[in-house]
XYZ file of C-alpha atoms in Angstrom:
786
model
C -6.650 6.105 17.717
C -6.984 5.971 13.911
C -5.219 2.670 13.653
C -8.152 1.052 11.940
C -9.826 4.253 10.651
C -12.712 3.320 12.859
C -11.863 5.740 15.587
C -12.921 8.684 13.491
C -16.242 6.999 13.027
C -16.449 6.527 16.832
C -16.067 10.269 17.312
C -18.212 11.519 14.535
C -21.575 12.641 15.637
C -23.057 10.496 12.760
C -23.692 7.921 15.566
C -24.196 4.328 14.527
C -25.634 5.378 11.238
C -23.397 2.907 9.447
C -26.662 1.010 8.842
C -27.724 3.353 6.155
C -24.745 5.631 5.451
C -23.207 2.744 3.525
C -25.915 3.216 0.973
C -25.773 6.959 0.721
C -25.042 7.384 -2.987
C -27.123 9.055 -5.693
C -28.189 8.519 -9.279
C -25.503 9.281 -11.799
C -26.166 12.384 -13.822
C -24.893 11.872 -17.364
C -24.470 14.413 -20.136
C -27.713 14.969 -22.122
C -27.650 12.751 -25.167
C -27.521 14.278 -28.559
C -25.391 11.565 -30.015
C -27.620 9.113 -32.008
C -28.616 6.030 -29.883
C -29.463 2.767 -31.406
C -30.478 -0.293 -29.388
C -27.559 -2.629 -29.057
C -29.461 -5.853 -28.534
C -26.681 -8.369 -28.469
C -27.059 -12.087 -27.717
C -24.020 -13.540 -25.944
C -23.671 -17.193 -25.280
C -19.989 -16.403 -24.912
C -17.823 -13.369 -25.357
C -14.762 -15.525 -25.880
C -14.064 -15.233 -29.583
C -11.316 -17.859 -29.702
C -13.873 -20.553 -28.945
C -15.240 -22.650 -31.773
C -18.097 -20.927 -33.650
C -18.487 -17.885 -31.452
C -21.911 -16.280 -31.730
C -22.140 -13.508 -34.336
C -22.471 -9.942 -33.162
C -25.377 -8.174 -34.821
C -24.771 -5.038 -36.867
C -25.148 -2.189 -34.407
C -23.784 1.141 -33.302
C -19.916 0.856 -33.121
C -18.113 1.906 -29.919
C -16.530 5.299 -29.866
C -12.919 5.581 -31.146
C -10.759 8.101 -29.297
C -8.344 10.261 -31.184
C -4.654 9.540 -30.750
C -2.047 12.271 -30.214
C 1.648 11.261 -30.216
C 3.234 11.739 -26.769
C 6.420 10.066 -25.524
C 7.082 9.155 -21.893
C 10.566 8.367 -20.648
C 11.948 7.099 -17.407
C 15.218 5.342 -16.468
C 16.273 5.141 -20.130
C 13.080 3.561 -21.186
C 10.632 5.370 -23.592
C 7.066 4.442 -24.597
C 4.222 6.022 -26.436
C 1.059 7.192 -24.637
C -1.197 8.410 -27.383
C -4.099 9.043 -24.878
C -2.073 11.302 -22.623
C -4.035 14.245 -24.010
C -7.111 13.070 -22.021
C -5.503 14.317 -18.802
C -6.505 17.788 -19.995
C -10.096 17.648 -18.835
C -10.799 21.097 -20.355
C -10.131 19.840 -23.903
C -13.412 20.088 -25.864
C -12.520 16.821 -27.661
C -12.271 15.113 -24.257
C -15.771 16.264 -23.163
C -17.154 15.218 -26.580
C -15.556 11.771 -26.232
C -17.115 11.296 -22.736
C -20.431 12.362 -24.287
C -20.101 9.613 -27.007
C -18.985 6.993 -24.446
C -22.071 7.715 -22.261
C -24.279 7.391 -25.341
C -22.715 4.112 -26.274
C -23.175 2.736 -22.817
C -26.885 3.930 -22.898
C -27.407 2.175 -26.180
C -25.632 -0.965 -24.987
C -27.870 -1.157 -21.927
C -31.090 -0.162 -23.693
C -32.467 -3.736 -23.828
C -31.932 -4.109 -20.054
C -34.234 -1.235 -19.036
C -37.065 -3.595 -17.925
C -34.551 -5.788 -16.161
C -33.067 -2.758 -14.358
C -36.529 -1.604 -13.340
C -37.312 -5.116 -11.934
C -34.092 -5.221 -10.060
C -34.629 -1.728 -8.654
C -38.163 -2.560 -7.571
C -36.836 -5.685 -5.794
C -34.190 -3.714 -3.938
C -36.360 -0.833 -2.756
C -39.131 -3.286 -1.703
C -36.707 -4.625 0.938
C -36.139 -1.161 2.405
C -38.334 0.140 5.215
C -40.070 3.410 4.435
C -38.153 5.226 7.163
C -34.781 4.344 8.601
C -33.700 5.384 12.083
C -30.673 4.916 14.299
C -31.161 4.269 17.965
C -30.725 7.380 20.103
C -27.462 7.556 22.036
C -27.014 9.592 25.128
C -24.163 12.134 25.341
C -24.294 14.417 28.282
C -27.855 15.770 28.685
C -28.870 15.002 25.126
C -30.041 12.020 23.032
C -28.564 12.134 19.550
C -29.885 10.131 16.613
C -30.485 10.200 12.824
C -33.215 9.129 10.614
C -33.984 9.133 6.864
C -37.617 10.320 6.295
C -39.837 8.464 3.882
C -39.206 9.271 0.206
C -35.927 10.998 1.122
C -32.370 10.092 0.034
C -30.350 11.366 2.995
C -30.208 11.379 6.782
C -31.205 14.093 9.236
C -29.144 14.558 12.406
C -31.263 15.383 15.480
C -31.204 15.516 19.159
C -33.594 15.798 22.097
C -33.099 16.444 25.794
C -32.876 13.188 27.787
C -35.309 12.434 30.477
C -33.548 11.430 33.603
C -33.891 7.985 35.206
C -36.171 6.568 32.596
C -33.934 3.768 31.377
C -35.106 4.877 27.924
C -32.982 2.525 25.853
C -34.686 -0.624 27.052
C -38.136 0.825 26.855
C -37.894 2.323 23.378
C -38.691 -0.249 20.657
C -39.730 2.036 17.843
C -37.178 4.860 17.744
C -39.613 7.183 16.043
C -41.586 7.325 19.291
C -38.866 9.533 20.913
C -39.335 12.147 18.259
C -41.631 15.002 19.256
C -42.120 18.695 19.031
C -38.989 18.973 21.245
C -36.786 17.452 18.550
C -33.986 19.695 17.424
C -32.728 19.243 13.811
C -28.945 19.805 13.766
C -28.111 19.051 10.152
C -30.321 17.984 7.179
C -28.314 16.460 4.344
C -31.463 16.657 2.114
C -31.591 20.470 2.294
C -27.961 20.785 1.353
C -28.428 18.360 -1.589
C -31.520 20.265 -2.687
C -29.618 23.583 -2.789
C -26.428 22.327 -4.429
C -27.447 19.085 -6.249
C -24.702 17.193 -4.394
C -23.726 16.635 -0.786
C -20.918 14.910 1.046
C -20.649 15.595 4.715
C -17.058 14.959 5.817
C -16.748 15.537 9.535
C -19.140 16.585 12.285
C -18.088 17.739 15.835
C -20.385 18.944 18.551
C -18.716 21.218 21.140
C -18.158 19.954 24.643
C -20.971 22.273 25.987
C -23.282 21.024 23.213
C -23.936 24.510 21.931
C -22.115 24.493 18.604
C -21.860 21.977 15.660
C -18.810 22.247 13.486
C -18.973 20.264 10.225
C -17.413 20.119 6.695
C -19.287 19.723 3.503
C -18.287 19.085 -0.093
C -20.970 20.218 -2.615
C -19.003 19.551 -5.838
C -17.670 16.003 -5.543
C -14.103 17.168 -5.641
C -13.602 16.644 -1.946
C -12.793 20.352 -1.211
C -14.557 20.497 2.107
C -15.915 23.767 3.556
C -15.908 24.250 7.333
C -19.085 25.771 8.840
C -20.161 26.283 12.420
C -23.781 26.273 13.501
C -24.948 27.893 16.732
C -27.310 25.273 18.135
C -28.913 27.681 20.526
C -30.328 29.969 17.844
C -30.092 27.603 14.829
C -27.978 29.996 12.657
C -24.564 29.653 11.120
C -21.633 31.827 12.175
C -20.927 33.759 8.900
C -17.247 34.544 9.650
C -16.431 30.892 10.067
C -16.427 29.492 6.503
C -13.006 27.886 5.811
C -12.164 26.038 2.604
C -10.171 22.757 2.300
C -10.631 21.621 5.912
C -10.286 17.948 6.884
C -10.342 17.164 10.532
C -11.700 19.065 13.579
C -11.213 19.195 17.372
C -12.789 21.365 20.051
C -10.849 22.766 23.118
C -12.617 22.501 26.423
C -13.827 26.103 26.409
C -16.131 25.184 23.464
C -15.012 28.421 21.673
C -11.598 27.316 20.400
C -11.818 25.107 17.308
C -8.762 23.399 15.874
C -8.852 22.251 12.213
C -6.499 20.918 9.531
C -5.950 22.509 6.128
C -5.030 20.837 2.833
C -2.359 21.909 0.376
C -2.843 21.983 -3.388
C -2.406 18.203 -3.511
C -5.227 17.790 -1.026
C -2.812 16.675 1.643
C -3.786 17.855 5.161
C -0.626 19.586 6.249
C -1.429 22.438 8.649
C -3.202 22.814 11.974
C -4.870 26.162 12.792
C -7.283 27.254 15.455
C -10.019 29.808 15.418
C -11.864 31.470 18.304
C -15.689 31.820 18.195
C -16.849 35.285 18.943
C -13.582 36.881 17.730
C -14.137 40.010 15.650
C -11.399 38.848 13.292
C -12.196 36.737 10.217
C -10.672 33.297 9.718
C -7.759 34.749 7.765
C -6.392 35.712 11.280
C -6.736 32.209 12.618
C -3.572 31.001 14.461
C -1.390 28.430 12.755
C 0.089 25.971 15.317
C 1.782 23.322 13.143
C 2.953 22.732 9.605
C 4.115 19.403 8.112
C 6.702 20.130 5.470
C 7.334 16.504 4.442
C 4.979 15.867 1.408
C 4.721 12.148 2.325
C 3.080 12.902 5.706
C -0.551 13.943 6.398
C -1.716 15.596 9.573
C -4.781 14.515 11.581
C -6.195 15.990 14.827
C -8.531 14.488 17.335
C -9.534 14.850 20.983
C -8.872 12.247 23.646
C -12.049 10.659 24.824
C -12.128 12.646 28.028
C -11.570 15.892 26.017
C -8.615 16.990 28.048
C -6.022 16.793 25.225
C -5.952 17.338 21.517
C -3.577 15.046 19.586
C -1.781 16.214 16.404
C -0.672 13.106 14.514
C 1.580 13.583 11.471
C 1.626 10.260 9.752
C 2.043 8.052 6.785
C 0.359 4.624 6.627
C 3.224 3.081 8.572
C 4.883 5.937 10.560
C 3.867 8.761 12.739
C 4.898 11.690 14.879
C 2.645 12.822 17.669
C 2.155 16.114 19.495
C -0.303 16.994 22.237
C -2.233 20.200 23.098
C -3.697 20.853 26.522
C -7.353 21.260 25.685
C -7.914 23.441 28.800
C -5.010 25.813 27.787
C -5.107 25.546 23.972
C -2.966 28.676 23.469
C -0.028 26.976 25.222
C 1.088 25.276 21.985
C 2.469 21.832 21.159
C 4.342 19.298 23.124
C 6.074 16.499 21.163
C 5.377 13.002 22.323
C 7.938 11.213 20.117
C 10.114 11.939 17.156
C 9.139 10.062 13.962
C 10.780 6.780 13.237
C 10.266 4.884 10.079
C 7.804 2.055 10.468
C 6.679 3.201 14.005
C 3.272 4.509 14.904
C 1.789 6.015 18.056
C -1.924 6.447 19.089
C -2.691 8.185 22.387
C -5.542 8.357 24.887
C -5.677 9.962 28.314
C -7.082 8.600 31.598
C -6.775 10.309 34.981
C -3.218 11.748 34.602
C -1.817 8.967 32.465
C -1.335 8.608 28.687
C -2.110 5.176 27.222
C -0.140 4.712 24.029
C -0.829 2.061 21.413
C 2.437 1.597 19.514
C 4.800 -0.771 17.757
C 7.978 0.986 18.897
C 11.062 -0.823 20.130
C 9.600 -4.282 20.454
C 11.889 -6.638 18.595
C 10.538 -9.614 20.536
C 7.020 -8.969 19.127
C 5.646 -11.089 16.244
C 5.208 -9.389 12.905
C 5.459 -5.823 14.191
C 2.464 -6.255 16.482
C 1.229 -3.272 18.544
C 1.381 -3.238 22.312
C -0.062 -0.957 25.019
C 2.209 1.320 26.958
C 1.527 3.870 29.756
C 3.196 6.944 31.167
C 2.352 9.848 33.457
C 1.395 13.029 31.683
C 4.449 14.837 32.946
C 6.750 12.009 31.734
C 5.713 11.762 28.137
C 9.167 10.485 27.079
C 9.882 7.045 25.492
C 12.341 6.153 28.305
C 9.599 6.400 30.886
C 6.979 4.416 29.067
C 5.790 1.305 30.894
C 4.717 -1.522 28.693
C 1.550 -2.932 30.243
C -0.086 -5.233 27.721
C 1.753 -7.374 25.186
C -0.300 -9.426 22.703
C 0.279 -13.161 22.483
C 1.381 -14.981 19.351
C -1.407 -15.316 16.797
C -3.196 -12.229 18.000
C -2.732 -8.451 17.749
C -4.068 -5.250 19.186
C -5.679 -3.247 16.329
C -7.294 -0.324 18.239
C -8.426 0.923 21.556
C -11.076 3.073 23.143
C -11.116 4.375 26.659
C -13.723 5.266 29.348
C -13.687 6.325 32.930
C -13.867 2.722 34.259
C -12.914 0.618 31.285
C -10.584 0.294 28.288
C -11.825 -1.398 25.151
C -9.349 -3.330 22.953
C -9.970 -4.353 19.351
C -8.107 -7.570 18.707
C -7.507 -9.924 15.844
C -7.213 -13.579 16.749
C -6.719 -16.099 13.925
C -8.192 -13.619 11.444
C -11.342 -13.100 13.521
C -12.380 -9.795 15.009
C -12.489 -9.836 18.828
C -13.395 -7.000 21.302
C -12.726 -7.106 25.018
C -13.039 -4.690 27.918
C -10.679 -4.406 30.902
C -11.274 -2.504 34.151
C -9.475 0.819 34.570
C -7.056 1.741 35.938
C -4.974 -1.216 34.900
C -3.189 -2.737 37.871
C 0.030 -3.627 36.057
C 3.022 -5.731 37.273
C 6.045 -3.522 37.269
C 8.307 -6.537 36.957
C 7.006 -7.707 33.528
C 4.599 -7.001 30.767
C 1.317 -8.780 31.049
C -0.922 -10.510 28.461
C -4.508 -9.518 28.022
C -5.787 -12.631 29.775
C -3.827 -11.688 32.851
C -6.176 -8.668 33.363
C -9.532 -10.429 33.632
C -10.898 -9.270 30.230
C -14.560 -9.553 29.240
C -14.745 -10.769 25.679
C -17.899 -9.438 24.034
C -20.145 -12.199 22.785
C -20.609 -12.118 18.981
C -22.766 -14.271 16.594
C -20.619 -17.020 15.218
C -21.093 -15.713 11.615
C -20.088 -12.124 12.364
C -17.605 -10.877 9.785
C -17.318 -7.183 10.620
C -17.349 -5.202 13.846
C -17.519 -1.403 13.913
C -18.025 0.887 16.899
C -20.946 3.162 17.526
C -20.080 6.769 18.353
C -19.575 6.115 22.070
C -18.890 9.746 22.872
C -19.575 9.671 26.582
C -16.394 9.141 28.603
C -18.426 8.375 31.712
C -20.483 5.636 30.121
C -20.051 2.047 31.015
C -22.057 0.782 28.008
C -20.202 0.295 24.725
C -22.163 0.257 21.429
C -21.107 -1.875 18.558
C -22.410 -2.459 15.031
C -22.115 -6.112 13.943
C -22.695 -7.351 10.391
C -22.008 -10.323 8.128
C -23.071 -11.406 4.659
C -25.939 -13.376 6.215
C -26.827 -11.082 9.182
C -28.499 -7.651 8.700
C -26.581 -4.947 10.599
C -27.075 -5.298 14.325
C -26.511 -2.679 16.973
C -25.608 -4.146 20.315
C -24.968 -2.375 23.674
C -22.355 -4.155 25.880
C -22.524 -3.234 29.562
C -18.978 -3.463 30.645
C -19.708 -3.193 34.335
C -22.327 -5.905 34.478
C -20.871 -7.934 31.629
C -24.185 -8.330 29.880
C -25.306 -7.216 26.476
C -28.571 -6.193 24.840
C -29.711 -5.914 21.259
C -30.727 -2.341 20.584
C -31.669 -2.527 16.960
C -31.309 -4.711 13.857
C -31.678 -3.491 10.345
C -35.117 -4.326 9.002
C -35.184 -6.097 5.679
C -38.815 -6.324 4.489
C -39.772 -9.921 3.783
C -37.164 -11.583 5.921
C -37.087 -9.801 9.244
C -37.953 -11.625 12.439
C -40.477 -10.500 15.076
C -38.081 -11.584 17.770
C -36.824 -8.469 19.647
C -34.041 -10.096 21.746
C -32.311 -12.463 19.246
C -29.977 -11.552 16.449
C -31.469 -12.527 13.187
C -29.455 -14.184 10.517
C -30.551 -15.721 7.218
C -28.131 -18.662 7.143
C -31.031 -21.070 6.661
C -31.627 -19.511 3.301
C -28.228 -18.219 2.323
C -24.949 -20.078 2.942
C -21.755 -18.261 3.940
C -18.645 -20.339 3.730
C -15.059 -19.407 4.542
C -12.410 -21.233 2.531
C -8.717 -21.187 2.395
C -7.110 -20.775 -1.027
C -3.450 -21.523 -1.705
C -1.743 -18.781 -3.737
C 1.182 -19.057 -6.086
C 3.766 -18.984 -3.251
C 1.943 -21.303 -0.837
C 0.338 -18.544 1.174
C -3.257 -19.252 2.321
C -5.748 -16.618 1.185
C -9.095 -16.227 3.011
C -12.036 -16.535 0.686
C -15.625 -15.867 1.735
C -18.268 -17.482 -0.494
C -21.977 -16.570 -0.327
C -24.827 -18.371 -2.144
C -28.476 -19.433 -1.876
C -29.139 -22.992 -0.641
C -32.145 -23.186 -2.974
C -31.021 -21.396 -6.116
C -27.402 -22.209 -6.390
C -26.531 -24.936 -8.868
C -23.074 -26.487 -8.338
C -20.973 -26.308 -11.478
C -23.589 -24.251 -13.315
C -23.993 -20.939 -11.486
C -22.675 -17.547 -12.371
C -20.452 -15.749 -9.838
C -18.912 -12.426 -8.976
C -15.639 -12.074 -7.067
C -14.946 -8.895 -5.016
C -11.480 -7.649 -4.317
C -9.567 -4.579 -2.980
C -6.237 -5.434 -1.580
C -4.575 -2.011 -0.778
C -3.872 0.301 2.082
C -4.436 -2.437 4.702
C -8.173 -1.933 4.312
C -10.418 -4.933 5.163
C -12.750 -5.795 2.288
C -16.288 -4.947 3.145
C -18.280 -8.145 3.588
C -21.119 -6.567 5.651
C -24.772 -7.176 5.028
C -26.196 -5.878 1.738
C -29.898 -6.514 1.050
C -29.435 -5.482 -2.672
C -27.174 -8.522 -3.030
C -30.154 -10.831 -2.556
C -31.264 -10.068 -6.111
C -28.216 -11.926 -7.310
C -28.303 -14.709 -4.774
C -31.972 -15.493 -5.368
C -31.063 -15.913 -9.131
C -28.542 -18.592 -8.252
C -25.444 -16.405 -8.355
C -22.383 -16.786 -6.115
C -20.925 -13.750 -4.468
C -17.375 -14.176 -3.138
C -14.875 -11.944 -1.372
C -11.107 -12.435 -1.725
C -9.092 -11.046 1.204
C -5.848 -10.786 -0.773
C -2.582 -9.571 0.562
C -2.257 -5.755 0.639
C -5.663 -5.529 2.353
C -6.449 -6.044 5.976
C -8.178 -9.378 6.055
C -5.266 -11.794 6.584
C -4.068 -13.703 9.634
C -1.439 -11.203 10.899
C -0.625 -7.504 10.940
C 1.910 -7.918 8.162
C -0.815 -8.882 5.659
C -0.798 -5.325 4.280
C 2.984 -5.187 3.892
C 3.069 -8.513 2.139
C 0.944 -7.107 -0.619
C 2.242 -3.587 -1.030
C 5.369 -1.917 -2.492
C 7.736 -4.448 -3.829
C 5.260 -7.195 -2.977
C 2.304 -5.741 -4.890
C 2.271 -8.593 -7.385
C 1.197 -10.881 -4.528
C -2.251 -9.145 -4.454
C -2.830 -9.945 -8.138
C -1.735 -13.566 -7.845
C -3.949 -14.037 -4.752
C -6.974 -12.763 -6.627
C -6.405 -14.937 -9.602
C -5.964 -17.926 -7.339
C -9.277 -17.220 -5.607
C -11.052 -17.021 -9.003
C -9.545 -20.301 -10.115
C -10.635 -21.878 -6.839
C -14.243 -20.899 -7.325
C -14.364 -22.581 -10.736
C -12.218 -25.646 -9.869
C -14.401 -26.336 -6.778
C -17.631 -26.120 -8.717
C -19.041 -22.957 -7.021
C -19.025 -21.129 -10.374
C -19.289 -22.448 -13.882
C -16.326 -21.931 -16.151
C -16.691 -18.871 -18.381
C -19.342 -17.537 -15.955
C -17.090 -15.747 -13.395
C -17.210 -11.973 -13.053
C -15.075 -9.628 -10.955
C -15.695 -6.253 -9.356
C -13.360 -3.713 -7.782
C -13.644 -0.086 -6.632
C -10.802 2.426 -6.947
C -7.646 0.521 -5.967
C -9.899 -2.595 -6.133
C -10.273 -1.676 -9.845
C -6.485 -1.799 -10.211
C -6.547 -5.268 -8.709
C -9.261 -6.652 -11.066
C -7.695 -5.001 -14.147
C -4.252 -6.365 -13.300
C -5.716 -9.804 -12.830
C -7.426 -9.623 -16.163
C -4.143 -8.877 -17.790
C -2.579 -11.787 -15.912
C -5.413 -14.260 -16.899
C -7.972 -12.828 -19.166
C -9.628 -16.175 -19.901
C -10.544 -16.633 -16.196
C -13.168 -13.855 -16.272
C -16.311 -13.512 -18.356
C -17.120 -10.058 -17.112
C -15.796 -7.250 -14.887
C -16.983 -4.015 -13.290
C -14.243 -1.468 -12.606
C -15.621 1.376 -10.468
C -13.469 4.557 -10.675
C -10.488 2.313 -11.179
C -6.850 3.234 -10.512
C -5.481 1.745 -13.729
C -2.960 4.220 -15.197
C -0.551 3.485 -12.325
C 2.854 4.328 -13.741
C 1.843 7.561 -15.513
C 0.028 8.760 -12.372
C 2.817 7.954 -10.008
C 5.299 9.710 -12.339
C 3.373 12.956 -11.939
C 3.942 14.248 -8.361
C 1.692 17.258 -9.022
C -1.492 15.045 -8.865
C -3.353 14.765 -5.644
C -2.319 11.908 -3.434
C 0.547 10.751 -5.768
C 3.318 11.193 -3.185
C 1.157 9.471 -0.523
C 0.785 6.452 -2.856
C 4.472 5.827 -3.137
C 4.331 3.797 0.119
C 1.565 1.557 -1.289
C 2.639 1.030 -4.900
C 6.260 2.261 -5.068
C 7.951 5.307 -6.446
C 8.671 5.029 -10.182
C 11.289 7.668 -9.791
C 13.382 4.806 -8.328
C 14.436 2.427 -11.050
C 13.799 -0.760 -8.972
C 10.206 0.393 -8.227
C 9.699 1.541 -11.793
C 10.578 -1.844 -13.193
C 8.115 -3.580 -10.902
C 5.282 -1.071 -11.561
C 5.734 -1.555 -15.281
C 5.117 -5.265 -14.823
C 1.662 -4.836 -13.304
C 0.342 -1.402 -14.214
C -3.027 -2.319 -15.892
C -2.939 0.336 -18.520
C 0.558 -0.500 -19.630
C 0.086 -4.250 -19.810
C -3.104 -4.671 -21.840
C -2.444 -7.621 -24.085
C -2.598 -7.333 -27.866
C -5.017 -9.371 -29.902
C -6.293 -11.266 -26.870
C -10.012 -11.768 -25.971
C -10.854 -9.696 -22.869
C -14.012 -10.024 -20.661
C -16.990 -7.776 -21.045
C -16.439 -4.715 -18.876
C -18.334 -1.870 -17.302
C -15.965 0.858 -16.376
C -17.190 3.878 -14.434
C -15.502 7.236 -13.853
C -16.455 10.532 -12.224
C -15.619 13.856 -13.736
C -14.885 15.561 -10.413
C -12.938 12.681 -8.936
C -9.957 14.132 -7.041
C -8.449 10.750 -6.107
C -8.519 8.881 -9.455
C -8.466 11.219 -12.401
C -11.534 10.799 -14.696
C -9.111 10.226 -17.584
C -7.740 6.977 -16.105
C -10.763 4.863 -16.898
C -11.197 6.639 -20.258
C -7.636 5.946 -21.297
C -8.009 2.302 -20.174
C -11.122 1.726 -22.183
C -9.640 3.396 -25.201
C -6.536 1.181 -25.126
C -8.561 -1.960 -24.509
C -10.580 -1.195 -27.586
C -7.424 -0.412 -29.585
C -5.464 -3.565 -28.585
C -7.700 -6.428 -27.712
C -10.000 -8.595 -29.822
C -12.311 -6.326 -31.816
C -15.451 -8.264 -31.084
C -14.773 -8.474 -27.386
C -13.948 -4.798 -27.075
C -17.454 -3.950 -28.313
C -18.605 -5.476 -24.961
C -16.648 -2.845 -23.011
C -18.615 0.201 -21.910
C -17.659 3.376 -20.073
C -20.082 5.313 -17.998
C -18.999 8.724 -16.714
C -20.689 10.614 -13.865
C -20.399 14.213 -14.977
C -21.366 15.788 -11.612
C -20.045 13.514 -8.851
C -16.763 12.621 -7.310
C -14.851 9.530 -6.220
C -17.573 8.257 -3.924
C -20.581 8.807 -6.215
C -23.296 11.110 -5.208
C -25.933 10.011 -3.017
C -28.878 8.489 -1.304
C -30.354 5.118 -0.670
C -32.634 5.054 -3.706
C -29.818 6.225 -6.016
C -27.669 3.425 -4.605
C -30.293 0.890 -5.500
C -30.527 2.325 -9.019
C -26.828 2.059 -9.471
C -26.717 -1.528 -8.195
C -29.567 -2.467 -10.510
C -27.642 -1.092 -13.427
C -24.499 -3.084 -12.444
C -26.382 -6.310 -11.956
C -28.244 -5.843 -15.282
C -24.940 -5.459 -17.061
C -23.599 -8.687 -15.514
C -26.775 -10.592 -16.387
C -26.717 -9.297 -19.945
C -23.146 -10.215 -20.705
C -23.460 -13.588 -18.874
C -26.614 -14.431 -20.939
C -28.668 -14.528 -17.728
C -31.631 -12.216 -18.489
C -34.334 -12.832 -15.972
């Protein structure tokens, strides 16, 4: 069930390492500087030059000026000039030289913040414990866990044989005590990074007999993942099993047949193959079992929780076609579950001869295309024989499910709040009518009242009656809780330690709400829709009507904006800053399942209006001082922020655009680029005139306003980014400098990571260094050096 993406996390052997994997990034590696650097020591009371007597800018190194090469773009009878189109040729020596100059300019611009950066970095790492560990989780005869050693950037995946009948979870307080000479290291991210300079582990799967580890790694940042298989009995890799461009993995029950998906040239997973361990043939002889020829569909594979079936799901973000493979007879081929229907999705699990299907098919009476739970016998996997067993009530929706021998776990959304419940299996349904969840005696998992995000642990063991969850909120450090579904009790297994604020209480969830306030407000957008806005600030340091603030946004692909705990954020809050999160339409944080649809495609402008409305609310209500509001967005969130700046540039004093998707129209007009065809569903297809006209209204690069004062901006890009071309941010900055106020555009800097990809590069210390740089930029341009 990949309905919320979280199911892949639940089956990845990374365990509940969400605590520290969120911070696995690495220091940016820039080109060596030979361009002359002068210290740009500017003093900004305001970057808004149209104000009376704006502060003078000192004489200093001018920003780079990119060359312009005439290039005409045409579509639907409309032509326009894109003089920076040449930048899409990343092999052009002039492009590399320009990146070099931009990095030098950003270095010079930030030179007077070096002490501030160091102070911020020291604060951030001082809150981190020397060693970070995840609680061990039992799967079969083994305890699996991860830890990051002291002074290391990355985690190490380990296991140890479990000791029977010791009730180890309740007795272990310090997880390092289970580590001993019997510990087996399965995968060490640090060793891979040391060898290659970069590491991104994509997927890890342990075989059912626990003797093999299949995993994928990217060592360039381009997200070209290499499949490798490690023999855990002898500790060596199988040399014949090295397959390029692999995405997802699934083992058959024999622990020797491994299914995997391959990507095409556009990095779209489109084929399913299987290989057999021990075969004398190389992987070129692997058997192909499925090919998806529709370029708008991606293929994903996974195992049912009991391991008896492998599901092949060919899907877009709103539609799917599902096949099953008998994991005990993997050579028998595919069996189709249901033919694809536009707007209909299916997610399957298996339990004792029955398939449980989470779907939104053929339910006209449901509210806002909600999902319901159906069931059928394995031999009757046809739509006509499906029995609808759980129908959600109005105001709630089923978002995902997980299944065990004695229980099913349902992820719900009730009034825009996450809810999880368990129901005893098998479900005793009423054949006469569908039932609601409350008709089945559910146990609703107790959560802290301020919990904003809920993610599953790995929960591999089908026979287990304990369900592990990671809870987090802006004012609660990440908390791992075990819910005993049979006894209907819960126990706190671990809470992230934050040095200086952690409690000594072992059995209570710690939050810092006495020090930091987390408020949830409702903001009315341009069309009357209510937008959730989460506002975080320090009770002590915040000054109403005077404080600086930063507004986070994303608003695409139905993804919920991450509002989980972040200890680095305290460095802003303790200085009086406000940190806010706008759950705009297009994302996943609204009050119904149509929230994504209402901010995508022909409705994409809603996302931008919502974000502007939230920014205006922060100032109007006195949370943030006028001319002291910043914004930050990553990837598609960078699109959101850049488009909002075009819509209302006076609203924002500063912005940080991380690998931003800003050249929307040009990118979507080029179907040869990775992921372009897949993005038509989210942003529209400019090959269609109606979509083209709308995209041209909001595409950030195409709507930069001439002669207008723009906010100070830090724009980042990555040279090996396969999702958002490195040229997008470079083109955007070049056009901002060309078109907007000359004084303001000097306060726009571009920082390019020459060795990383879309997700940066690395470890926990590198992440702190990056955050310190971002915060120092904000403080500098806001005039808040401290």
